[in-house]
JSON list of C-alpha atoms in Angstrom, two decimals:
[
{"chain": "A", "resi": 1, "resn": "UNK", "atom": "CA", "xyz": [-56.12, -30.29, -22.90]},
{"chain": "A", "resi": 2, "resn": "UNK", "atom": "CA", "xyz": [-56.52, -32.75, -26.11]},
{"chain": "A", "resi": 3, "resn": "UNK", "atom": "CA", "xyz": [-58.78, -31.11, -28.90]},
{"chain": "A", "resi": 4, "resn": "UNK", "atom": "CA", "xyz": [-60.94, -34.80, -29.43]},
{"chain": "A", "resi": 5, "resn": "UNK", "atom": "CA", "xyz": [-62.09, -33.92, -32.59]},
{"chain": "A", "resi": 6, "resn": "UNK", "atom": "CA", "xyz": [-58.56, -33.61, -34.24]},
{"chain": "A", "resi": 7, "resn": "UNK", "atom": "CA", "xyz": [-55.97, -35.35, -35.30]},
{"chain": "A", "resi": 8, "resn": "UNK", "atom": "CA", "xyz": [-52.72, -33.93, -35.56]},
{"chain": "A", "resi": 9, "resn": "UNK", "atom": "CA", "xyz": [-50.27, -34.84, -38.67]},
{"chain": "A", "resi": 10, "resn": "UNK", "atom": "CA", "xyz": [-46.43, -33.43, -39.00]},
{"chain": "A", "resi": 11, "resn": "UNK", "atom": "CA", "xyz": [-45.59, -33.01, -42.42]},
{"chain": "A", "resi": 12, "resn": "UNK", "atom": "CA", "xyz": [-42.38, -34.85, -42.83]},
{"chain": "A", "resi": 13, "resn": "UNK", "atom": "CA", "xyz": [-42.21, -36.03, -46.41]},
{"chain": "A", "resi": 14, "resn": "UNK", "atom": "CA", "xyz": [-40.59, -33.62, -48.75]},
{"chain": "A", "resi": 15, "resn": "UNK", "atom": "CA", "xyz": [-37.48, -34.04, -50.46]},
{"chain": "A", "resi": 16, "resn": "UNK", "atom": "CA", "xyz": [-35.48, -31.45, -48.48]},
{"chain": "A", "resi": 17, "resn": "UNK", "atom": "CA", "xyz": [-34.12, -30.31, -51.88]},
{"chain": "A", "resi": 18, "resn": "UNK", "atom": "CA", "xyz": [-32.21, -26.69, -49.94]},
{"chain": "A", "resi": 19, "resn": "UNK", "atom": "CA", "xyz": [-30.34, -28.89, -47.63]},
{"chain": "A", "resi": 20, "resn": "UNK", "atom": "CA", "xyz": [-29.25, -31.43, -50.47]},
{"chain": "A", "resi": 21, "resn": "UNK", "atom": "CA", "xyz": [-31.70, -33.94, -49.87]},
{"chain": "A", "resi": 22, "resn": "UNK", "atom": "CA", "xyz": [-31.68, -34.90, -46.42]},
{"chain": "A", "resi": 23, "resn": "UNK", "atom": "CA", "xyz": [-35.06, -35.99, -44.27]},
{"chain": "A", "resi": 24, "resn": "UNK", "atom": "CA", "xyz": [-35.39, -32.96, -42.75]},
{"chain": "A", "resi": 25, "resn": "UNK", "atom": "CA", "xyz": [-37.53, -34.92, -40.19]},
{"chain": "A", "resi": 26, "resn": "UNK", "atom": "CA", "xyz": [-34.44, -36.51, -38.29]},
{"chain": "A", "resi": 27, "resn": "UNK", "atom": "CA", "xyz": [-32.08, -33.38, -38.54]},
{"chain": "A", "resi": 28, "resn": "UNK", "atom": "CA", "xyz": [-31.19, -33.25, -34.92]},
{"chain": "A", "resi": 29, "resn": "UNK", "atom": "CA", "xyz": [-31.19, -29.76, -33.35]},
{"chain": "A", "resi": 30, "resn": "UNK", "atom": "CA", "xyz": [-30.30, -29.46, -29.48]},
{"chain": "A", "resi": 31, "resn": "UNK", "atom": "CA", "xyz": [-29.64, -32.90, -29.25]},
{"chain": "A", "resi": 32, "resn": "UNK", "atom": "CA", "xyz": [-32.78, -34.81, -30.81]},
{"chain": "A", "resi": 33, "resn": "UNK", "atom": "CA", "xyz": [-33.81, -34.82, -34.17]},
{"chain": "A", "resi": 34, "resn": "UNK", "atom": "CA", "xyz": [-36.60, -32.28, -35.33]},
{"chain": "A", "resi": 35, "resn": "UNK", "atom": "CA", "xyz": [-39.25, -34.17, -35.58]},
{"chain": "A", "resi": 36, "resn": "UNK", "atom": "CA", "xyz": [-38.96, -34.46, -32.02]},
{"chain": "A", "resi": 37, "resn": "UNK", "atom": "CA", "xyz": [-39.48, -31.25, -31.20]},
{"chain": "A", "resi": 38, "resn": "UNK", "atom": "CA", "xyz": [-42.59, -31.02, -33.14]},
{"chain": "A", "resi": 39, "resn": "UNK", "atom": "CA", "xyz": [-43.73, -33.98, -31.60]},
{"chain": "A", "resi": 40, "resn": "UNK", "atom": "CA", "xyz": [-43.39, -32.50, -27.82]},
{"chain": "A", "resi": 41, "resn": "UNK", "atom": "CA", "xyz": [-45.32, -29.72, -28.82]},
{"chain": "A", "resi": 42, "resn": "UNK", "atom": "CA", "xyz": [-47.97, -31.28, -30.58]},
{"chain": "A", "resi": 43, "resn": "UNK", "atom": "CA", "xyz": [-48.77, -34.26, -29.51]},
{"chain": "A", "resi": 44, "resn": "UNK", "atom": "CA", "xyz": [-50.51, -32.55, -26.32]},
{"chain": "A", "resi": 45, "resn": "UNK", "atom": "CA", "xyz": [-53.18, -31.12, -28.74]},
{"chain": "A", "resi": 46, "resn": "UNK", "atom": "CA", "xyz": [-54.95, -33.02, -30.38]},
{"chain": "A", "resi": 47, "resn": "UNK", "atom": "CA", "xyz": [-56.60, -36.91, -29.90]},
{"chain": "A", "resi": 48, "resn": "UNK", "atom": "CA", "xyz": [-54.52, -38.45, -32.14]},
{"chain": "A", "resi": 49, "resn": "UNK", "atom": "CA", "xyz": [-51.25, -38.02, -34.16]},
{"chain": "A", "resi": 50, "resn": "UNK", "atom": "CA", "xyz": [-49.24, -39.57, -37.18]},
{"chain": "A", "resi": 51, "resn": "UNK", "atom": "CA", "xyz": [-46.50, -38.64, -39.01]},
{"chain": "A", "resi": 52, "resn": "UNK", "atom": "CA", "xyz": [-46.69, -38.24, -43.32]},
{"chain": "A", "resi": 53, "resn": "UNK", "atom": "CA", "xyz": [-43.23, -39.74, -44.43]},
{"chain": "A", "resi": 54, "resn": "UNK", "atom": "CA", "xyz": [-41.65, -41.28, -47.80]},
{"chain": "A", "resi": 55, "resn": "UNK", "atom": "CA", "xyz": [-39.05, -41.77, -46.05]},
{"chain": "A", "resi": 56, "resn": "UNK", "atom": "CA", "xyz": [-36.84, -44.08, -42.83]},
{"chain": "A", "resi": 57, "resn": "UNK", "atom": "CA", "xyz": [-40.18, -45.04, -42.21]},
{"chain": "A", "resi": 58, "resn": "UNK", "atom": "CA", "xyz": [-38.74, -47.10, -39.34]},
{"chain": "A", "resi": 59, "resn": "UNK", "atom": "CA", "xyz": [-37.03, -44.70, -37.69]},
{"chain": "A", "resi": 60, "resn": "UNK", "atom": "CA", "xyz": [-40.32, -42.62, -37.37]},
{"chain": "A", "resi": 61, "resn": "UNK", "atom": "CA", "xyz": [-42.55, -45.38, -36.33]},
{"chain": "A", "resi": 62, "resn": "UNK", "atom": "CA", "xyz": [-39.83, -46.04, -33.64]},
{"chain": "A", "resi": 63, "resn": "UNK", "atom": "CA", "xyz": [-40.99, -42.68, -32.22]},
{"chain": "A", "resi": 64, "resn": "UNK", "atom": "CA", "xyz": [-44.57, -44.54, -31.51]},
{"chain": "A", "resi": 65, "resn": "UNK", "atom": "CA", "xyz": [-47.21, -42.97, -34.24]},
{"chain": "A", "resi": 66, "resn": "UNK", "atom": "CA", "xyz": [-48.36, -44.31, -37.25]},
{"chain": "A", "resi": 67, "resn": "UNK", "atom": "CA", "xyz": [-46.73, -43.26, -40.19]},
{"chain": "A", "resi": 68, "resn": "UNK", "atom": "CA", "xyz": [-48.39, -42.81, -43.67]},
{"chain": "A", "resi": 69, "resn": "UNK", "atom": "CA", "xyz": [-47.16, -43.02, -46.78]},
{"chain": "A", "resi": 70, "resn": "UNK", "atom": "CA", "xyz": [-48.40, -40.63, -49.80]},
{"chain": "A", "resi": 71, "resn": "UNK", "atom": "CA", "xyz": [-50.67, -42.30, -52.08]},
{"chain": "A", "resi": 72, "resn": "UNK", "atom": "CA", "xyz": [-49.66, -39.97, -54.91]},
{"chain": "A", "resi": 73, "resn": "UNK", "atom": "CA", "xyz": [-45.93, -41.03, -56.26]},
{"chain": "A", "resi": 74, "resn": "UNK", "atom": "CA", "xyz": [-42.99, -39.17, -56.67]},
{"chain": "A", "resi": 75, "resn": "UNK", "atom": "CA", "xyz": [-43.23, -36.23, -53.89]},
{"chain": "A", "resi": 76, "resn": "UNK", "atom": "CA", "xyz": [-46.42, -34.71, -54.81]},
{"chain": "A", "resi": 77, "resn": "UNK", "atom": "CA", "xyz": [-45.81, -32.19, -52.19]},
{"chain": "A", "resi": 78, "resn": "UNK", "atom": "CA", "xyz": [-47.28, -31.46, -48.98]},
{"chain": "A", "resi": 79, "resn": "UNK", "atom": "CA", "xyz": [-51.33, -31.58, -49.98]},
{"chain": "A", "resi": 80, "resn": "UNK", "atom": "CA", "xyz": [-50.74, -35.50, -50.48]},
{"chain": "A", "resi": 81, "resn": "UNK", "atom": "CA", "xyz": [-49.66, -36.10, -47.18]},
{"chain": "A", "resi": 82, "resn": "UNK", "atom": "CA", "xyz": [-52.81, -33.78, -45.83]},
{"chain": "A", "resi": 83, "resn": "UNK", "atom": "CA", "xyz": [-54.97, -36.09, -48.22]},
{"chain": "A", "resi": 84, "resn": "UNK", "atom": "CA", "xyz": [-53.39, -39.34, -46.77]},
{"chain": "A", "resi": 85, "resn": "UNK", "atom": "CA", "xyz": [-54.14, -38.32, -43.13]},
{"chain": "A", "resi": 86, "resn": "UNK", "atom": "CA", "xyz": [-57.95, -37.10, -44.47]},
{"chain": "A", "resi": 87, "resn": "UNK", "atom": "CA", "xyz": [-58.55, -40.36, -45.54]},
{"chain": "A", "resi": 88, "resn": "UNK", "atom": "CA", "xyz": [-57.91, -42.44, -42.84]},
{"chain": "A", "resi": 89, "resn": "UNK", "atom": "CA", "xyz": [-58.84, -40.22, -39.57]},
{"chain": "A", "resi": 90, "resn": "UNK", "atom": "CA", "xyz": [-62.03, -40.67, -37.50]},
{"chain": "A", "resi": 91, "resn": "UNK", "atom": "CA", "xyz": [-61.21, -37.32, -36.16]},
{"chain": "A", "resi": 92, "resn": "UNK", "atom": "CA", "xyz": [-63.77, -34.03, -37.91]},
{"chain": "A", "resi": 93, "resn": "UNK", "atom": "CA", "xyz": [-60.47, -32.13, -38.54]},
{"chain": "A", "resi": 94, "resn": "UNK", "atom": "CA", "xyz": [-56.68, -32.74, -39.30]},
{"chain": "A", "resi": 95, "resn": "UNK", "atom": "CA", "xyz": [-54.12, -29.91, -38.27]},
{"chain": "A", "resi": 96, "resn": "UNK", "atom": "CA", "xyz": [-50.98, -30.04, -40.05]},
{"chain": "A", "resi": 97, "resn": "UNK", "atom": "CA", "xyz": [-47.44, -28.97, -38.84]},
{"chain": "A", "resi": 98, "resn": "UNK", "atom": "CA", "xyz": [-44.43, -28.89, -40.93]},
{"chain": "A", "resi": 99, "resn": "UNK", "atom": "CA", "xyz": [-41.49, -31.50, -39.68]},
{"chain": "A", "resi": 100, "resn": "UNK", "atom": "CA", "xyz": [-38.70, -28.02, -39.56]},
{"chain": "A", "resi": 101, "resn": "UNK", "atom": "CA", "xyz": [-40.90, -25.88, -37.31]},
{"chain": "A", "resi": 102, "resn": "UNK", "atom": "CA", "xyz": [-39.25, -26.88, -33.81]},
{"chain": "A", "resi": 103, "resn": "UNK", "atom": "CA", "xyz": [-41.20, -23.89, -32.24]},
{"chain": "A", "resi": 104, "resn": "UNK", "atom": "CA", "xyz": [-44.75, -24.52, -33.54]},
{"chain": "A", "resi": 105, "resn": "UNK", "atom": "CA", "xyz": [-47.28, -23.00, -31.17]},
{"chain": "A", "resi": 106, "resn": "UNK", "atom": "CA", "xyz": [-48.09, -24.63, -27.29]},
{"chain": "A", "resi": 107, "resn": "UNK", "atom": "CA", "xyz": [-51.42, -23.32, -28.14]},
{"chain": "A", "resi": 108, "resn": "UNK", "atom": "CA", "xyz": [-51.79, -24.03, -31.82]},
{"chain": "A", "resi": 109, "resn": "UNK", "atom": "CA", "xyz": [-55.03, -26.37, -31.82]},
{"chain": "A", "resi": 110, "resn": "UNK", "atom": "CA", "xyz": [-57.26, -24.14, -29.29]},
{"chain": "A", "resi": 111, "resn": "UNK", "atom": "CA", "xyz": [-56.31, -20.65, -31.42]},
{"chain": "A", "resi": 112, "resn": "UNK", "atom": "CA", "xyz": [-57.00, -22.83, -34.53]},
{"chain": "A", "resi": 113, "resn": "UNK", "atom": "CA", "xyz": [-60.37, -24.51, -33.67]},
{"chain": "A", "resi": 114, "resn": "UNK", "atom": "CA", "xyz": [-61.71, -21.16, -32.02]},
{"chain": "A", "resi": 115, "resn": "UNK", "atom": "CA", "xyz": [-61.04, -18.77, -34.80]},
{"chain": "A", "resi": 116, "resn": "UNK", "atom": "CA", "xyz": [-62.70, -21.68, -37.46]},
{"chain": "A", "resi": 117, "resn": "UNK", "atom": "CA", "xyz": [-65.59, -21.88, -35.20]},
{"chain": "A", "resi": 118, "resn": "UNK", "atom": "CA", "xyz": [-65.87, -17.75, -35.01]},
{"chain": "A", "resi": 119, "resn": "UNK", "atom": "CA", "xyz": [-65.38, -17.41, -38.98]},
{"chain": "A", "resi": 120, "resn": "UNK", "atom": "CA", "xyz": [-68.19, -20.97, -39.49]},
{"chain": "A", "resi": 121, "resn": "UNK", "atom": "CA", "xyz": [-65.49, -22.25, -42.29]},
{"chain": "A", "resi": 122, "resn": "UNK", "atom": "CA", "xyz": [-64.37, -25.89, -43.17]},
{"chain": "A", "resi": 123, "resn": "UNK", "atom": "CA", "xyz": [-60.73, -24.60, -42.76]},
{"chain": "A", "resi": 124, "resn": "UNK", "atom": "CA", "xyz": [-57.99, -22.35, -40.88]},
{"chain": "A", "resi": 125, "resn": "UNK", "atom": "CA", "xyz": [-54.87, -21.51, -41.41]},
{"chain": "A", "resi": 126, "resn": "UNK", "atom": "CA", "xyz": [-51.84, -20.20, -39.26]},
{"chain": "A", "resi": 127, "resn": "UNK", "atom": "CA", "xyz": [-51.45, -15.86, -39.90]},
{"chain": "A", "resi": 128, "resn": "UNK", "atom": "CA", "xyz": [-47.96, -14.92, -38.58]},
{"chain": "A", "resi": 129, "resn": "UNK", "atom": "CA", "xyz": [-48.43, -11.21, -38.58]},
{"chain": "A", "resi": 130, "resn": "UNK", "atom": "CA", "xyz": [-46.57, -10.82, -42.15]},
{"chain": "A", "resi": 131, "resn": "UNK", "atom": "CA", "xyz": [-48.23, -13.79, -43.64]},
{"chain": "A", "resi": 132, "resn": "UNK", "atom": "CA", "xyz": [-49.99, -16.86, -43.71]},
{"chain": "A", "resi": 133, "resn": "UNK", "atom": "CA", "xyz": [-48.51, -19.95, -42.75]},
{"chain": "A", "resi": 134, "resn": "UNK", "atom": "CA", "xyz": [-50.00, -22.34, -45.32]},
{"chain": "A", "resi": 135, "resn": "UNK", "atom": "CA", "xyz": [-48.94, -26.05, -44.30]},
{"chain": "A", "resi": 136, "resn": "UNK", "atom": "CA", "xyz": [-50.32, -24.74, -40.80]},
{"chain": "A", "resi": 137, "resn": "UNK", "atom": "CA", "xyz": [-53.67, -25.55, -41.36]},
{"chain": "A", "resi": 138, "resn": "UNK", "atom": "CA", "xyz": [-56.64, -26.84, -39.60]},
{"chain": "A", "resi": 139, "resn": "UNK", "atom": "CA", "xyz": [-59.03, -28.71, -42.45]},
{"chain": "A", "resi": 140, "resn": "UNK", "atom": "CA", "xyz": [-62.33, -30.80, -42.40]},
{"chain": "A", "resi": 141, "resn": "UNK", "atom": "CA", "xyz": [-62.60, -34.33, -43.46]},
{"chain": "A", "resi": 142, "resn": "UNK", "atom": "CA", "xyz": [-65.45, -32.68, -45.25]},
{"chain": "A", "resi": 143, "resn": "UNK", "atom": "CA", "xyz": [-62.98, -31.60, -48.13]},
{"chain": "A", "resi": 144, "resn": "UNK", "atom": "CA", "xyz": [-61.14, -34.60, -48.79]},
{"chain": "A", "resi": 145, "resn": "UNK", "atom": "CA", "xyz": [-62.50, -35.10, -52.10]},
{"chain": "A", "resi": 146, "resn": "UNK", "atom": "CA", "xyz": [-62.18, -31.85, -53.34]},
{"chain": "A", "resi": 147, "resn": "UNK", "atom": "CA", "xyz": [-58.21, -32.00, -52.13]},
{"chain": "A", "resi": 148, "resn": "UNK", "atom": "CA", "xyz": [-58.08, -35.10, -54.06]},
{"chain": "A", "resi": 149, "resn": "UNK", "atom": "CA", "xyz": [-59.68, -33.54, -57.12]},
{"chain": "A", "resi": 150, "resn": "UNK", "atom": "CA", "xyz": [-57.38, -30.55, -57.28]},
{"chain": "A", "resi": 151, "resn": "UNK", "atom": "CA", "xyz": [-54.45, -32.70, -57.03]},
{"chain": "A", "resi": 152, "resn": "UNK", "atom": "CA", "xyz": [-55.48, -35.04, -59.75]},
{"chain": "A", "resi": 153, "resn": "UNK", "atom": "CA", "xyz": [-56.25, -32.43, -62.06]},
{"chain": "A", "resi": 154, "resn": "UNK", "atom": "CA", "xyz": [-52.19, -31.94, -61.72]},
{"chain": "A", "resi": 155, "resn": "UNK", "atom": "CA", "xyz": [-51.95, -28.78, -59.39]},
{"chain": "A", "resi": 156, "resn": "UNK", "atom": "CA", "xyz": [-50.00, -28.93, -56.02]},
{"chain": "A", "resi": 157, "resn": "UNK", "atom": "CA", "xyz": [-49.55, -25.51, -54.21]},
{"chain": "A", "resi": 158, "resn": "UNK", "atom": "CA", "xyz": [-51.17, -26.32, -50.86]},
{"chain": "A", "resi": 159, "resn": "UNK", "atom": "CA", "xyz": [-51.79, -21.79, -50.84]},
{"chain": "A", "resi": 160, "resn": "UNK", "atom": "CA", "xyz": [-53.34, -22.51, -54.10]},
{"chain": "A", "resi": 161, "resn": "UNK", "atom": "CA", "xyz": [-56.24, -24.82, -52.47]},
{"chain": "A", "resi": 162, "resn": "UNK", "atom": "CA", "xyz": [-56.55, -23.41, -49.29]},
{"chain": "A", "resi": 163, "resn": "UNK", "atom": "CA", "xyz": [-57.71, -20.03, -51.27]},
{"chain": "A", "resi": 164, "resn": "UNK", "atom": "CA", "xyz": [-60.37, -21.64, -53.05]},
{"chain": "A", "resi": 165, "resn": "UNK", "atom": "CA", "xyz": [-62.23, -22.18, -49.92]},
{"chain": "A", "resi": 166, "resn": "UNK", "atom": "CA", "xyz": [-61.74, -18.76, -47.76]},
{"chain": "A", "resi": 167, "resn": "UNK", "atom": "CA", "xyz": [-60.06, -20.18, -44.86]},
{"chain": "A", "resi": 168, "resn": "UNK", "atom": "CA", "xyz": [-60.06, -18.18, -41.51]},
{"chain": "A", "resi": 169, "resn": "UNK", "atom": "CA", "xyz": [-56.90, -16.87, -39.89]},
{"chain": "A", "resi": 170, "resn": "UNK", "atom": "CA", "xyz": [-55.85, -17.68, -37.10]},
{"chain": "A", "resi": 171, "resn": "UNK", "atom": "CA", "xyz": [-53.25, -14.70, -35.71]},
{"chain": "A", "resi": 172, "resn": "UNK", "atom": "CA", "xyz": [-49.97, -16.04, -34.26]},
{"chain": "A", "resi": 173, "resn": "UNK", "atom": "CA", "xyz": [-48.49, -12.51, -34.58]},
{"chain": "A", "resi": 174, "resn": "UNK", "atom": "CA", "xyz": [-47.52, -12.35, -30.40]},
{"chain": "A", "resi": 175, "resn": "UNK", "atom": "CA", "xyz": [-45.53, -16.11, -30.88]},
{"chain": "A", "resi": 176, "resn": "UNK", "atom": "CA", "xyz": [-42.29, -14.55, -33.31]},
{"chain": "A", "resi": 177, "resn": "UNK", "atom": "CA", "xyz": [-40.47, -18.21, -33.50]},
{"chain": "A", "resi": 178, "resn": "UNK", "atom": "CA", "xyz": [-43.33, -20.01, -33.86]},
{"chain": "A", "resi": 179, "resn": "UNK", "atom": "CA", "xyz": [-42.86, -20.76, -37.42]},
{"chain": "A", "resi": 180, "resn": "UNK", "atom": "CA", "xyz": [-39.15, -20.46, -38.02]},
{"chain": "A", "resi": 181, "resn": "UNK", "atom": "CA", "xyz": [-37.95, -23.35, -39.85]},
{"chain": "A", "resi": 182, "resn": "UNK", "atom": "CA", "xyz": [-34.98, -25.09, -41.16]},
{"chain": "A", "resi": 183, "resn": "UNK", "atom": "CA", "xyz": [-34.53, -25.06, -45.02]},
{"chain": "A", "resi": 184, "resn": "UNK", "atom": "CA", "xyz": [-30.61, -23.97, -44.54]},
{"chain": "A", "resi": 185, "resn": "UNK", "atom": "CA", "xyz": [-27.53, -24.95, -42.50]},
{"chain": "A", "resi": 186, "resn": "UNK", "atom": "CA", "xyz": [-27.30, -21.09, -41.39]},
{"chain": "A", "resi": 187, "resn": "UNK", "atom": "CA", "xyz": [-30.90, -21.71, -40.46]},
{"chain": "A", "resi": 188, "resn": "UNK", "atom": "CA", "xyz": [-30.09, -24.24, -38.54]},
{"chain": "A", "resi": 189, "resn": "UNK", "atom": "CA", "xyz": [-27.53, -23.06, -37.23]},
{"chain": "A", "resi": 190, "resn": "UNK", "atom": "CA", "xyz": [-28.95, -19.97, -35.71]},
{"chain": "A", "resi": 191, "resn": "UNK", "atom": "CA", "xyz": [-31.91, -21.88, -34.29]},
{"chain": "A", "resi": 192, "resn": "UNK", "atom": "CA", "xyz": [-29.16, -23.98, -32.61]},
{"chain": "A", "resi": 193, "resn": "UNK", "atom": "CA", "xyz": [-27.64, -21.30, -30.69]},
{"chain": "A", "resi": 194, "resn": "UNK", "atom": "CA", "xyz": [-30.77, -19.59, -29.59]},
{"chain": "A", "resi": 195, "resn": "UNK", "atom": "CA", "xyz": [-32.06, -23.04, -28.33]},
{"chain": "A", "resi": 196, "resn": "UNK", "atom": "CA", "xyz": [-28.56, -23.48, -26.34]},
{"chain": "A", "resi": 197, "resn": "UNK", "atom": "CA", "xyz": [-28.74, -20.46, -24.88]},
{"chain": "A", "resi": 198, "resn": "UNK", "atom": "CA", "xyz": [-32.16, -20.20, -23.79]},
{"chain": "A", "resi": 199, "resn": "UNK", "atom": "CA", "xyz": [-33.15, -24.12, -23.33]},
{"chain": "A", "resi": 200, "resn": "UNK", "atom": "CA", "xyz": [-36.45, -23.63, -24.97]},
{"chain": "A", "resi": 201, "resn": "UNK", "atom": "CA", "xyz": [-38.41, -21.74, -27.77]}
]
């Protein structure tokens, strides 16, 4: 069932630099381009979704979202396109999912929302057993202006700023592809096969 209070926002506006520069976004893997995949999963969860590009903006408003620009300029990482969805949702929260994560959590919003609710913070973020998963994260409108501080004072590590604030964590540890991602062609490649072979994540 739709979280109403959140809207959901897939990261999809790096430069790709590992795999030469390509918009990672529209990679196709089984037979439809990333972003895709994200989008099945996603969309389900949450009241709203858009999509943070700098890129074929076309081709991913053909997919039927809104897609939003940074405001900073050249590729300012992934905390601008957090602090372009802040500032234009209605929604209390925005949870973010990276554009290369084809296997992002079914359950990703509910885990997210509960564990926030449990710890009485302004943030979450995704814990994969190992690690956190930092562009993963569940954050309140409440902080837009401190994101927008930190990243005019010149800093950009999205870890960095989540810190600050003591974010819950949310334990994925039971989901192990949930946040496997694409940054090479083996990468891709392997994901590829297992996705063949099995039809699904």
């Amino acid at each position: 069932m739709p979280c109403p209070t959140i809207t959901g926002v897939i990261l999809a506006g790096g430069r790709a630099s590992r795999l030469g520069g390509v918009d990672k976004g529209l990679i196709e893997l089984a037979g439809k381009p990333l972003v895709e995949h994200v989008l099945a999963r996603l969309a389900p969860q949450v009241k709203n979704l858009v999509i943070s590009a700098n890129r074929n903006i076309e081709r991913y408003a053909a997919l039927g979202y809104a897609v939003l620009r940074d405001d900073a300029p050249d590729y300012a990482g992934p905390l601008a396109g957090m602090l372009r969805a802040l500032s234009v949702t209605d929604a209390e929260y925005i949870l973010t999912v990276p554009c290369d994560c084809p296997c992002a959590p079914l359950n990703l919003a509910e885990r997210m929302m509960s564990c926030r609710a449990r710890a009485k913070t302004q943030l979450c973020v995704a814990y994969d057993g190992v690690k956190i998963q930092p562009v993963f994260a569940l954050i309140s409108r409440t902080l837009q202006d401190d994101m927008r501080a930190y990243l005019d004072s010149g800093q950009r590590k999205v870890e960095d700023w989540l810190m600050r604030h003591t974010p819950a964590l949310a334990d994925f540890s039971d989901q192990s592809l949930a946040f496997v991602n694409i940054n090479t062609l083996q990468e891709h490649s392997l994901l590829e096969k297992q996705l063949n072979a099995s039809g699904t994540c």
